[in-house]
Amino acid sequence: MTHTEGTAMNFRSLVSTGVWRDLIERGRRRIYPCKSVLLAQGESPDCVIALVDGLVKVAQSNEGGDQLTLMLRGPGEVLGEMGALLDRPRSATVTAARRCTTVVLPAHAFRGYVERHRLETVIYQLTVERLNSQERLRADLVNLPSTARVARVVSLLADEIGCPQGETGLLVELGMPRAELATMAAMRRSSVLAALGELHSAGILVLGRRRLVITDLSRLRTAARGAEVRGGKSRKDATPAM
């Protein structure tokens, strides 16, 4: 199995080394301990954060007050850029899933940086790709059985934050309990854990408390399309999240 770390599109993948370095050199370096909040939903967009190293969880609170995990993001991301460019309150809360090394740039300085390097198209492309990714995920989850739902979410995380583990494995650091994948998969926590157990029994995943190791990415992709998981019985029903 071959896999390039962080194969999903992020800001760093869309700009040159020089443009990325200019962002890093203009900002102020800051370390965020695990579980600390980098950006809070609803707050004023006074800065943009470049994630140099670490892992963050992006979540939104709904009208009922429940916090729903949207995605995990790794190095090379910029966080809070759309709020800074549009001068709108933060649309999500970003929390350090593990210790993060970042560079913080005031919103006005980031707007100047974008204008100087003519990055408006890059920011638009990145925003559209993120929205499309979430829409594709939601559409896929409607008709998939539960094990396929979980495989689809894990496959997406592999593209976002996966990194090689040994000769053939792919490590996905979650930085949170496995059960928290439930909101991403639109399932009950108990159903997510059962589906992960099925993928584990089939030899596709090795489960850790806050991490997953994908041992067969090709079979994971196949399972994510709804195919029966060999070595385990696929579930026909998916239970909606409460």
CSV table of N, CA and C in Angstrom, one decimal, residues 65-222:
chain,number,residue,atom,x,y,z
A,65,GLY,N,-27.5,22.9,21.4
A,65,GLY,CA,-26.4,23.0,22.2
A,65,GLY,C,-25.4,21.9,22.1
A,66,ASP,N,-25.7,20.9,21.3
A,66,ASP,CA,-24.8,19.8,21.1
A,66,ASP,C,-23.6,20.2,20.2
A,67,GLN,N,-22.4,19.7,20.5
A,67,GLN,CA,-21.3,20.0,19.7
A,67,GLN,C,-21.0,18.8,18.7
A,68,LEU,N,-21.0,19.1,17.4
A,68,LEU,CA,-20.9,18.1,16.4
A,68,LEU,C,-19.5,18.2,15.8
A,69,THR,N,-18.8,17.1,15.8
A,69,THR,CA,-17.4,17.1,15.2
A,69,THR,C,-17.6,17.1,13.7
A,70,LEU,N,-16.9,18.1,13.0
A,70,LEU,CA,-17.0,18.1,11.5
A,70,LEU,C,-15.8,17.5,10.9
A,71,MET,N,-14.6,17.7,11.4
A,71,MET,CA,-13.4,17.2,10.7
A,71,MET,C,-12.2,17.4,11.7
A,72,LEU,N,-11.2,16.6,11.4
A,72,LEU,CA,-9.9,16.8,12.0
A,72,LEU,C,-8.9,17.3,10.9
A,73,ARG,N,-8.1,18.3,11.4
A,73,ARG,CA,-7.2,18.9,10.4
A,73,ARG,C,-5.8,18.9,11.0
A,74,GLY,N,-4.8,18.7,10.0
A,74,GLY,CA,-3.4,18.6,10.4
A,74,GLY,C,-2.5,19.7,9.9
A,75,PRO,N,-1.2,19.6,10.0
A,75,PRO,CA,-0.3,20.6,9.5
A,75,PRO,C,-0.5,21.1,8.1
A,76,GLY,N,-0.3,22.4,7.9
A,76,GLY,CA,-0.4,23.0,6.6
A,76,GLY,C,-1.8,23.7,6.4
A,77,GLU,N,-2.6,23.6,7.4
A,77,GLU,CA,-3.9,24.3,7.3
A,77,GLU,C,-3.8,25.7,7.8
A,78,VAL,N,-4.7,26.6,7.3
A,78,VAL,CA,-4.9,27.9,7.9
A,78,VAL,C,-6.3,27.8,8.5
A,79,LEU,N,-6.5,28.4,9.6
A,79,LEU,CA,-7.7,28.3,10.4
A,79,LEU,C,-8.3,29.7,10.6
A,80,GLY,N,-9.6,29.9,10.3
A,80,GLY,CA,-10.2,31.2,10.6
A,80,GLY,C,-10.0,32.2,9.4
A,81,GLU,N,-9.6,31.7,8.3
A,81,GLU,CA,-9.3,32.6,7.2
A,81,GLU,C,-10.6,33.2,6.6
A,82,MET,N,-11.7,32.5,6.5
A,82,MET,CA,-12.9,33.1,5.8
A,82,MET,C,-13.5,34.1,6.7
A,83,GLY,N,-13.5,33.9,8.0
A,83,GLY,CA,-14.0,34.9,8.9
A,83,GLY,C,-13.2,36.2,8.8
A,84,ALA,N,-11.9,36.0,8.7
A,84,ALA,CA,-11.0,37.2,8.6
A,84,ALA,C,-11.3,38.0,7.3
A,85,LEU,N,-11.4,37.2,6.2
A,85,LEU,CA,-11.6,37.9,4.9
A,85,LEU,C,-13.0,38.5,4.8
A,86,LEU,N,-14.0,37.9,5.4
A,86,LEU,CA,-15.4,38.4,5.2
A,86,LEU,C,-15.8,39.2,6.4
A,87,ASP,N,-15.0,39.3,7.5
A,87,ASP,CA,-15.3,40.0,8.7
A,87,ASP,C,-16.6,39.5,9.3
A,88,ARG,N,-16.7,38.1,9.4
A,88,ARG,CA,-17.8,37.5,10.0
A,88,ARG,C,-17.4,36.7,11.2
A,89,PRO,N,-18.3,36.5,12.2
A,89,PRO,CA,-18.0,35.7,13.4
A,89,PRO,C,-17.6,34.3,13.0
A,90,ARG,N,-16.8,33.7,13.9
A,90,ARG,CA,-16.3,32.3,13.6
A,90,ARG,C,-17.5,31.3,13.5
A,91,SER,N,-17.4,30.5,12.5
A,91,SER,CA,-18.5,29.5,12.2
A,91,SER,C,-18.3,28.2,12.9
A,92,ALA,N,-17.2,28.0,13.5
A,92,ALA,CA,-16.9,26.7,14.2
A,92,ALA,C,-15.9,26.9,15.3
A,93,THR,N,-15.8,26.0,16.2
A,93,THR,CA,-14.8,26.0,17.3
A,93,THR,C,-13.7,25.0,16.9
A,94,VAL,N,-12.5,25.5,17.0
A,94,VAL,CA,-11.3,24.7,16.7
A,94,VAL,C,-10.5,24.4,18.0
A,95,THR,N,-10.3,23.1,18.3
A,95,THR,CA,-9.7,22.7,19.6
A,95,THR,C,-8.5,21.8,19.3
A,96,ALA,N,-7.4,22.0,20.0
A,96,ALA,CA,-6.2,21.2,19.8
A,96,ALA,C,-6.5,19.8,20.3
A,97,ALA,N,-6.4,18.8,19.3
A,97,ALA,CA,-6.6,17.4,19.7
A,97,ALA,C,-5.3,16.8,20.2
A,98,ARG,N,-4.2,17.5,19.9
A,98,ARG,CA,-2.9,17.2,20.6
A,98,ARG,C,-2.1,18.5,20.5
A,99,ARG,N,-1.0,18.6,21.2
A,99,ARG,CA,-0.2,19.8,21.2
A,99,ARG,C,0.1,20.4,19.8
A,100,CYS,N,-0.2,21.6,19.7
A,100,CYS,CA,-0.1,22.3,18.3
A,100,CYS,C,0.9,23.4,18.3
A,101,THR,N,1.7,23.4,17.3
A,101,THR,CA,2.6,24.5,17.0
A,101,THR,C,2.0,25.4,15.9
A,102,THR,N,1.8,26.6,16.2
A,102,THR,CA,1.1,27.5,15.2
A,102,THR,C,1.8,28.8,15.0
A,103,VAL,N,1.3,29.5,14.0
A,103,VAL,CA,1.7,30.9,13.8
A,103,VAL,C,0.4,31.7,13.7
A,104,VAL,N,0.3,32.8,14.5
A,104,VAL,CA,-0.9,33.6,14.6
A,104,VAL,C,-0.6,34.9,13.9
A,105,LEU,N,-1.5,35.3,13.0
A,105,LEU,CA,-1.4,36.5,12.2
A,105,LEU,C,-2.6,37.3,12.4
A,106,PRO,N,-2.5,38.6,12.7
A,106,PRO,CA,-3.7,39.5,12.8
A,106,PRO,C,-4.5,39.4,11.5
A,107,ALA,N,-5.8,39.6,11.6
A,107,ALA,CA,-6.7,39.5,10.5
A,107,ALA,C,-6.3,40.5,9.4
A,108,HIS,N,-6.0,41.8,9.8
A,108,HIS,CA,-5.6,42.8,8.8
A,108,HIS,C,-4.3,42.4,8.1
A,109,ALA,N,-3.4,41.8,8.8
A,109,ALA,CA,-2.1,41.4,8.2
A,109,ALA,C,-2.3,40.2,7.2
A,110,PHE,N,-3.3,39.3,7.6
A,110,PHE,CA,-3.6,38.2,6.7
A,110,PHE,C,-4.2,38.7,5.4
A,111,ARG,N,-5.1,39.7,5.5
A,111,ARG,CA,-5.7,40.2,4.3
A,111,ARG,C,-4.7,40.8,3.4
A,112,GLY,N,-3.7,41.5,4.0
A,112,GLY,CA,-2.6,42.1,3.2
A,112,GLY,C,-1.8,41.0,2.6
A,113,TYR,N,-1.5,39.9,3.3
A,113,TYR,CA,-0.8,38.8,2.8
A,113,TYR,C,-1.5,38.2,1.6
A,114,VAL,N,-2.8,38.0,1.7
A,114,VAL,CA,-3.6,37.4,0.6
A,114,VAL,C,-3.5,38.3,-0.6
A,115,GLU,N,-3.7,39.6,-0.4
A,115,GLU,CA,-3.7,40.5,-1.5
A,115,GLU,C,-2.3,40.6,-2.2
A,116,ARG,N,-1.3,40.6,-1.4
A,116,ARG,CA,0.1,40.7,-1.9
A,116,ARG,C,0.5,39.5,-2.8
A,117,HIS,N,0.0,38.3,-2.4
A,117,HIS,CA,0.4,37.1,-3.2
A,117,HIS,C,-0.8,36.7,-4.1
A,118,ARG,N,-1.8,37.5,-4.2
A,118,ARG,CA,-2.9,37.2,-5.1
A,118,ARG,C,-3.5,35.8,-4.8
A,119,LEU,N,-3.9,35.6,-3.6
A,119,LEU,CA,-4.3,34.3,-3.1
A,119,LEU,C,-5.9,34.1,-3.0
A,120,GLU,N,-6.6,35.1,-3.5
A,120,GLU,CA,-8.0,35.1,-3.4
A,120,GLU,C,-8.6,33.8,-4.1
A,121,THR,N,-8.1,33.4,-5.3
A,121,THR,CA,-8.5,32.2,-5.9
A,121,THR,C,-8.2,31.0,-5.1
A,122,VAL,N,-7.0,30.9,-4.5
A,122,VAL,CA,-6.6,29.8,-3.7
A,122,VAL,C,-7.5,29.6,-2.5
A,123,ILE,N,-7.8,30.7,-1.8
A,123,ILE,CA,-8.7,30.6,-0.7
A,123,ILE,C,-10.1,30.2,-1.1
A,124,TYR,N,-10.6,30.7,-2.3
A,124,TYR,CA,-11.9,30.3,-2.8
A,124,TYR,C,-11.9,28.8,-3.1
A,125,GLN,N,-10.8,28.3,-3.8
A,125,GLN,CA,-10.7,26.9,-4.2
A,125,GLN,C,-10.7,26.0,-2.9
A,126,LEU,N,-10.0,26.4,-1.9
A,126,LEU,CA,-9.9,25.6,-0.7
A,126,LEU,C,-11.3,25.6,0.0
A,127,THR,N,-11.9,26.7,0.1
A,127,THR,CA,-13.3,26.8,0.7
A,127,THR,C,-14.3,25.9,0.0
A,128,VAL,N,-14.3,26.0,-1.3
A,128,VAL,CA,-15.2,25.2,-2.1
A,128,VAL,C,-14.9,23.7,-1.9
A,129,GLU,N,-13.7,23.3,-1.9
A,129,GLU,CA,-13.3,21.9,-1.8
A,129,GLU,C,-13.8,21.4,-0.4
A,130,ARG,N,-13.6,22.2,0.6
A,130,ARG,CA,-14.0,21.8,2.0
A,130,ARG,C,-15.5,21.6,2.0
A,131,LEU,N,-16.3,22.5,1.5
A,131,LEU,CA,-17.7,22.4,1.5
A,131,LEU,C,-18.2,21.2,0.7
A,132,ASN,N,-17.6,21.0,-0.5
A,132,ASN,CA,-17.9,19.9,-1.4
A,132,ASN,C,-17.6,18.6,-0.7
A,133,SER,N,-16.5,18.5,0.1
A,133,SER,CA,-16.1,17.3,0.8
A,133,SER,C,-17.2,17.0,1.8
A,134,GLN,N,-17.6,18.0,2.6
A,134,GLN,CA,-18.7,17.7,3.6
A,134,GLN,C,-20.0,17.3,3.0
A,135,GLU,N,-20.3,18.0,1.8
A,135,GLU,CA,-21.6,17.6,1.1
A,135,GLU,C,-21.5,16.2,0.6
A,136,ARG,N,-20.4,15.8,0.0
A,136,ARG,CA,-20.2,14.4,-0.5
A,136,ARG,C,-20.4,13.4,0.6
A,137,LEU,N,-19.8,13.8,1.8
A,137,LEU,CA,-19.8,12.8,2.9
A,137,LEU,C,-21.3,12.7,3.4
A,138,ARG,N,-22.0,13.8,3.5
A,138,ARG,CA,-23.4,13.7,4.0
A,138,ARG,C,-24.3,13.0,3.0
A,139,ALA,N,-24.0,13.2,1.7
A,139,ALA,CA,-24.8,12.5,0.7
A,139,ALA,C,-24.5,11.0,0.7
A,140,ASP,N,-23.2,10.6,0.9
A,140,ASP,CA,-22.8,9.2,0.9
A,140,ASP,C,-23.5,8.5,2.1
A,141,LEU,N,-23.6,9.2,3.3
A,141,LEU,CA,-24.0,8.6,4.5
A,141,LEU,C,-25.5,8.2,4.5
A,142,VAL,N,-26.3,8.9,3.6
A,142,VAL,CA,-27.7,8.7,3.6
A,142,VAL,C,-28.1,7.2,3.3
A,143,ASN,N,-27.4,6.6,2.3
A,143,ASN,CA,-27.9,5.3,1.9
A,143,ASN,C,-26.9,4.2,2.3
A,144,LEU,N,-25.8,4.5,2.9
A,144,LEU,CA,-24.8,3.4,3.3
A,144,LEU,C,-25.2,2.7,4.6
A,145,PRO,N,-24.9,1.4,4.7
A,145,PRO,CA,-25.1,0.7,5.9
A,145,PRO,C,-24.1,1.2,6.9
A,146,SER,N,-24.2,0.8,8.2
A,146,SER,CA,-23.4,1.4,9.2
A,146,SER,C,-21.9,1.2,9.1
A,147,THR,N,-21.5,0.0,8.8
A,147,THR,CA,-20.1,-0.3,8.7
A,147,THR,C,-19.5,0.5,7.5
A,148,ALA,N,-20.2,0.6,6.4
A,148,ALA,CA,-19.8,1.4,5.3
A,148,ALA,C,-19.7,2.9,5.7
A,149,ARG,N,-20.6,3.4,6.5
A,149,ARG,CA,-20.5,4.8,7.0
A,149,ARG,C,-19.2,5.0,7.7
A,150,VAL,N,-18.9,4.1,8.6
A,150,VAL,CA,-17.7,4.3,9.4
A,150,VAL,C,-16.5,4.2,8.5
A,151,ALA,N,-16.5,3.2,7.6
A,151,ALA,CA,-15.3,3.1,6.7
A,151,ALA,C,-15.2,4.4,5.8
A,152,ARG,N,-16.3,5.0,5.4
A,152,ARG,CA,-16.3,6.2,4.6
A,152,ARG,C,-15.6,7.3,5.4
A,153,VAL,N,-16.0,7.5,6.7
A,153,VAL,CA,-15.4,8.5,7.5
A,153,VAL,C,-13.9,8.3,7.8
A,154,VAL,N,-13.6,7.1,8.1
A,154,VAL,CA,-12.1,6.7,8.3
A,154,VAL,C,-11.3,7.0,7.0
A,155,SER,N,-11.9,6.6,5.9
A,155,SER,CA,-11.2,6.8,4.6
A,155,SER,C,-11.0,8.3,4.4
A,156,LEU,N,-12.0,9.2,4.7
A,156,LEU,CA,-11.8,10.6,4.6
A,156,LEU,C,-10.7,11.1,5.5
A,157,LEU,N,-10.7,10.6,6.7
A,157,LEU,CA,-9.7,11.0,7.7
A,157,LEU,C,-8.3,10.6,7.2
A,158,ALA,N,-8.2,9.4,6.6
A,158,ALA,CA,-6.9,9.0,6.1
A,158,ALA,C,-6.4,9.9,5.0
A,159,ASP,N,-7.3,10.5,4.2
A,159,ASP,CA,-6.8,11.5,3.2
A,159,ASP,C,-6.4,12.8,3.9
A,160,GLU,N,-7.2,13.2,4.9
A,160,GLU,CA,-6.9,14.4,5.6
A,160,GLU,C,-5.6,14.4,6.5
A,161,ILE,N,-5.5,13.4,7.3
A,161,ILE,CA,-4.4,13.4,8.3
A,161,ILE,C,-3.6,12.1,8.4
A,162,GLY,N,-3.9,11.2,7.5
A,162,GLY,CA,-3.2,9.9,7.6
A,162,GLY,C,-1.7,10.0,7.3
A,163,CYS,N,-0.9,9.2,8.0
A,163,CYS,CA,0.6,9.2,7.7
A,163,CYS,C,1.1,7.8,7.8
A,164,PRO,N,2.1,7.4,7.0
A,164,PRO,CA,2.6,6.1,6.9
A,164,PRO,C,3.0,5.5,8.3
A,165,GLN,N,2.6,4.2,8.5
A,165,GLN,CA,3.0,3.5,9.7
A,165,GLN,C,3.6,2.2,9.4
A,166,GLY,N,4.9,2.1,9.6
A,166,GLY,CA,5.6,0.9,9.2
A,166,GLY,C,5.7,0.8,7.7
A,167,GLU,N,5.7,-0.5,7.2
A,167,GLU,CA,5.9,-0.7,5.7
A,167,GLU,C,4.6,-0.6,5.0
A,168,THR,N,3.5,-1.0,5.6
A,168,THR,CA,2.2,-1.1,4.9
A,168,THR,C,1.1,-0.4,5.6
A,169,GLY,N,1.2,0.1,6.8
A,169,GLY,CA,0.1,0.7,7.5
A,169,GLY,C,0.0,2.1,7.3
A,170,LEU,N,-1.2,2.7,7.7
A,170,LEU,CA,-1.5,4.1,7.7
A,170,LEU,C,-2.1,4.5,9.0
A,171,LEU,N,-1.4,5.4,9.7
A,171,LEU,CA,-1.8,5.9,11.0
A,171,LEU,C,-2.7,7.1,10.9
A,172,VAL,N,-3.9,7.0,11.6
A,172,VAL,CA,-4.8,8.1,11.7
A,172,VAL,C,-4.9,8.4,13.2
A,173,GLU,N,-4.2,9.5,13.6
A,173,GLU,CA,-4.3,10.0,15.0
A,173,GLU,C,-5.6,10.8,15.1
A,174,LEU,N,-6.4,10.3,16.1
A,174,LEU,CA,-7.7,10.9,16.3
A,174,LEU,C,-7.7,12.0,17.3
A,175,GLY,N,-6.8,11.9,18.3
A,175,GLY,CA,-6.7,12.8,19.4
A,175,GLY,C,-8.0,12.9,20.2
A,176,MET,N,-8.9,11.9,20.1
A,176,MET,CA,-10.1,11.9,20.8
A,176,MET,C,-10.6,10.5,20.9
A,177,PRO,N,-11.5,10.1,21.8
A,177,PRO,CA,-12.0,8.7,21.8
A,177,PRO,C,-12.6,8.3,20.5
A,178,ARG,N,-12.5,7.1,20.1
A,178,ARG,CA,-13.1,6.6,18.9
A,178,ARG,C,-14.6,6.8,18.8
A,179,ALA,N,-15.2,6.8,19.9
A,179,ALA,CA,-16.7,7.0,19.9
A,179,ALA,C,-17.1,8.3,19.3
A,180,GLU,N,-16.2,9.3,19.4
A,180,GLU,CA,-16.6,10.7,18.9
A,180,GLU,C,-16.7,10.7,17.4
A,181,LEU,N,-16.3,9.6,16.7
A,181,LEU,CA,-16.6,9.6,15.2
A,181,LEU,C,-18.1,9.5,14.9
A,182,ALA,N,-18.9,9.3,16.0
A,182,ALA,CA,-20.3,9.1,15.8
A,182,ALA,C,-21.0,10.3,15.1
A,183,THR,N,-20.6,11.5,15.5
A,183,THR,CA,-21.3,12.7,14.9
A,183,THR,C,-20.9,12.8,13.4
A,184,MET,N,-19.6,12.4,13.1
A,184,MET,CA,-19.2,12.5,11.7
A,184,MET,C,-19.9,11.5,10.8
A,185,ALA,N,-20.2,10.3,11.4
A,185,ALA,CA,-20.8,9.3,10.7
A,185,ALA,C,-22.4,9.3,10.8
A,186,ALA,N,-22.9,10.2,11.6
A,186,ALA,CA,-24.3,10.4,11.8
A,186,ALA,C,-24.9,9.1,12.4
A,187,MET,N,-24.3,8.6,13.4
A,187,MET,CA,-24.7,7.3,14.0
A,187,MET,C,-24.6,7.4,15.5
A,188,ARG,N,-25.2,6.4,16.2
A,188,ARG,CA,-25.0,6.2,17.6
A,188,ARG,C,-23.6,5.8,17.9
A,189,ARG,N,-23.1,6.2,19.1
A,189,ARG,CA,-21.7,5.8,19.5
A,189,ARG,C,-21.6,4.3,19.5
A,190,SER,N,-22.6,3.6,20.1
A,190,SER,CA,-22.5,2.1,20.2
A,190,SER,C,-22.4,1.5,18.8
A,191,SER,N,-23.1,2.1,17.8
A,191,SER,CA,-23.1,1.5,16.5
A,191,SER,C,-21.7,1.8,15.8
A,192,VAL,N,-21.1,2.9,16.1
A,192,VAL,CA,-19.8,3.2,15.6
A,192,VAL,C,-18.8,2.2,16.1
A,193,LEU,N,-18.8,2.0,17.4
A,193,LEU,CA,-17.9,1.1,18.0
A,193,LEU,C,-18.1,-0.4,17.5
A,194,ALA,N,-19.3,-0.7,17.2
A,194,ALA,CA,-19.6,-2.1,16.7
A,194,ALA,C,-19.0,-2.2,15.3
A,195,ALA,N,-19.2,-1.1,14.5
A,195,ALA,CA,-18.7,-1.1,13.1
A,195,ALA,C,-17.1,-1.1,13.1
A,196,LEU,N,-16.5,-0.3,14.0
A,196,LEU,CA,-15.1,-0.4,14.1
A,196,LEU,C,-14.6,-1.8,14.4
A,197,GLY,N,-15.3,-2.4,15.3
A,197,GLY,CA,-15.0,-3.8,15.7
A,197,GLY,C,-15.0,-4.7,14.5
A,198,GLU,N,-16.0,-4.5,13.7
A,198,GLU,CA,-16.2,-5.4,12.5
A,198,GLU,C,-15.0,-5.2,11.5
A,199,LEU,N,-14.6,-3.9,11.3
A,199,LEU,CA,-13.5,-3.6,10.5
A,199,LEU,C,-12.2,-4.2,11.1
A,200,HIS,N,-12.1,-4.1,12.4
A,200,HIS,CA,-10.9,-4.7,13.0
A,200,HIS,C,-10.9,-6.2,12.9
A,201,SER,N,-12.0,-6.9,13.1
A,201,SER,CA,-12.1,-8.3,12.9
A,201,SER,C,-11.8,-8.8,11.5
A,202,ALA,N,-12.1,-7.9,10.5
A,202,ALA,CA,-11.8,-8.2,9.1
A,202,ALA,C,-10.4,-8.0,8.8
A,203,GLY,N,-9.6,-7.5,9.7
A,203,GLY,CA,-8.2,-7.2,9.4
A,203,GLY,C,-7.9,-5.9,8.6
A,204,ILE,N,-8.9,-5.0,8.6
A,204,ILE,CA,-8.7,-3.8,7.9
A,204,ILE,C,-8.2,-2.7,8.8
A,205,LEU,N,-8.5,-2.7,10.1
A,205,LEU,CA,-8.1,-1.7,11.0
A,205,LEU,C,-7.5,-2.3,12.2
A,206,VAL,N,-6.5,-1.7,12.9
A,206,VAL,CA,-6.1,-2.0,14.2
A,206,VAL,C,-6.5,-0.8,15.1
A,207,LEU,N,-7.2,-1.1,16.2
A,207,LEU,CA,-7.8,0.0,17.0
A,207,LEU,C,-7.0,0.3,18.2
A,208,GLY,N,-6.8,1.6,18.4
A,208,GLY,CA,-6.2,2.2,19.6
A,208,GLY,C,-7.2,3.1,20.3
A,209,ARG,N,-6.9,3.5,21.5
A,209,ARG,CA,-7.9,4.3,22.2
A,209,ARG,C,-8.2,5.6,21.5
A,210,ARG,N,-7.1,6.3,21.0
A,210,ARG,CA,-7.3,7.6,20.3
A,210,ARG,C,-6.6,7.6,18.9
A,211,ARG,N,-6.5,6.4,18.4
A,211,ARG,CA,-5.8,6.3,17.1
A,211,ARG,C,-6.3,5.0,16.3
A,212,LEU,N,-6.2,5.1,15.0
A,212,LEU,CA,-6.5,3.9,14.2
A,212,LEU,C,-5.3,3.6,13.3
A,213,VAL,N,-5.0,2.4,13.1
A,213,VAL,CA,-4.0,2.0,12.0
A,213,VAL,C,-4.7,1.3,11.0
A,214,ILE,N,-4.7,1.8,9.7
A,214,ILE,CA,-5.3,1.2,8.6
A,214,ILE,C,-4.3,0.2,8.0
A,215,THR,N,-4.6,-1.1,8.0
A,215,THR,CA,-3.7,-2.1,7.6
A,215,THR,C,-4.0,-2.5,6.1
A,216,ASP,N,-5.2,-2.1,5.6
A,216,ASP,CA,-5.5,-2.4,4.2
A,216,ASP,C,-6.4,-1.3,3.6
A,217,LEU,N,-5.7,-0.3,3.1
A,217,LEU,CA,-6.5,0.9,2.6
A,217,LEU,C,-7.4,0.5,1.4
A,218,SER,N,-7.0,-0.4,0.6
A,218,SER,CA,-7.8,-0.8,-0.6
A,218,SER,C,-9.1,-1.4,-0.1
A,219,ARG,N,-9.1,-2.3,0.9
A,219,ARG,CA,-10.3,-2.9,1.4
A,219,ARG,C,-11.1,-1.9,2.2
A,220,LEU,N,-10.5,-1.0,2.8
A,220,LEU,CA,-11.2,0.1,3.5
A,220,LEU,C,-12.0,0.9,2.5
A,221,ARG,N,-11.4,1.3,1.4
A,221,ARG,CA,-12.1,2.0,0.3
A,221,ARG,C,-13.3,1.2,-0.2
A,222,THR,N,-13.1,-0.1,-0.4
A,222,THR,CA,-14.1,-1.0,-0.9
A,222,THR,C,-15.3,-1.1,0.1
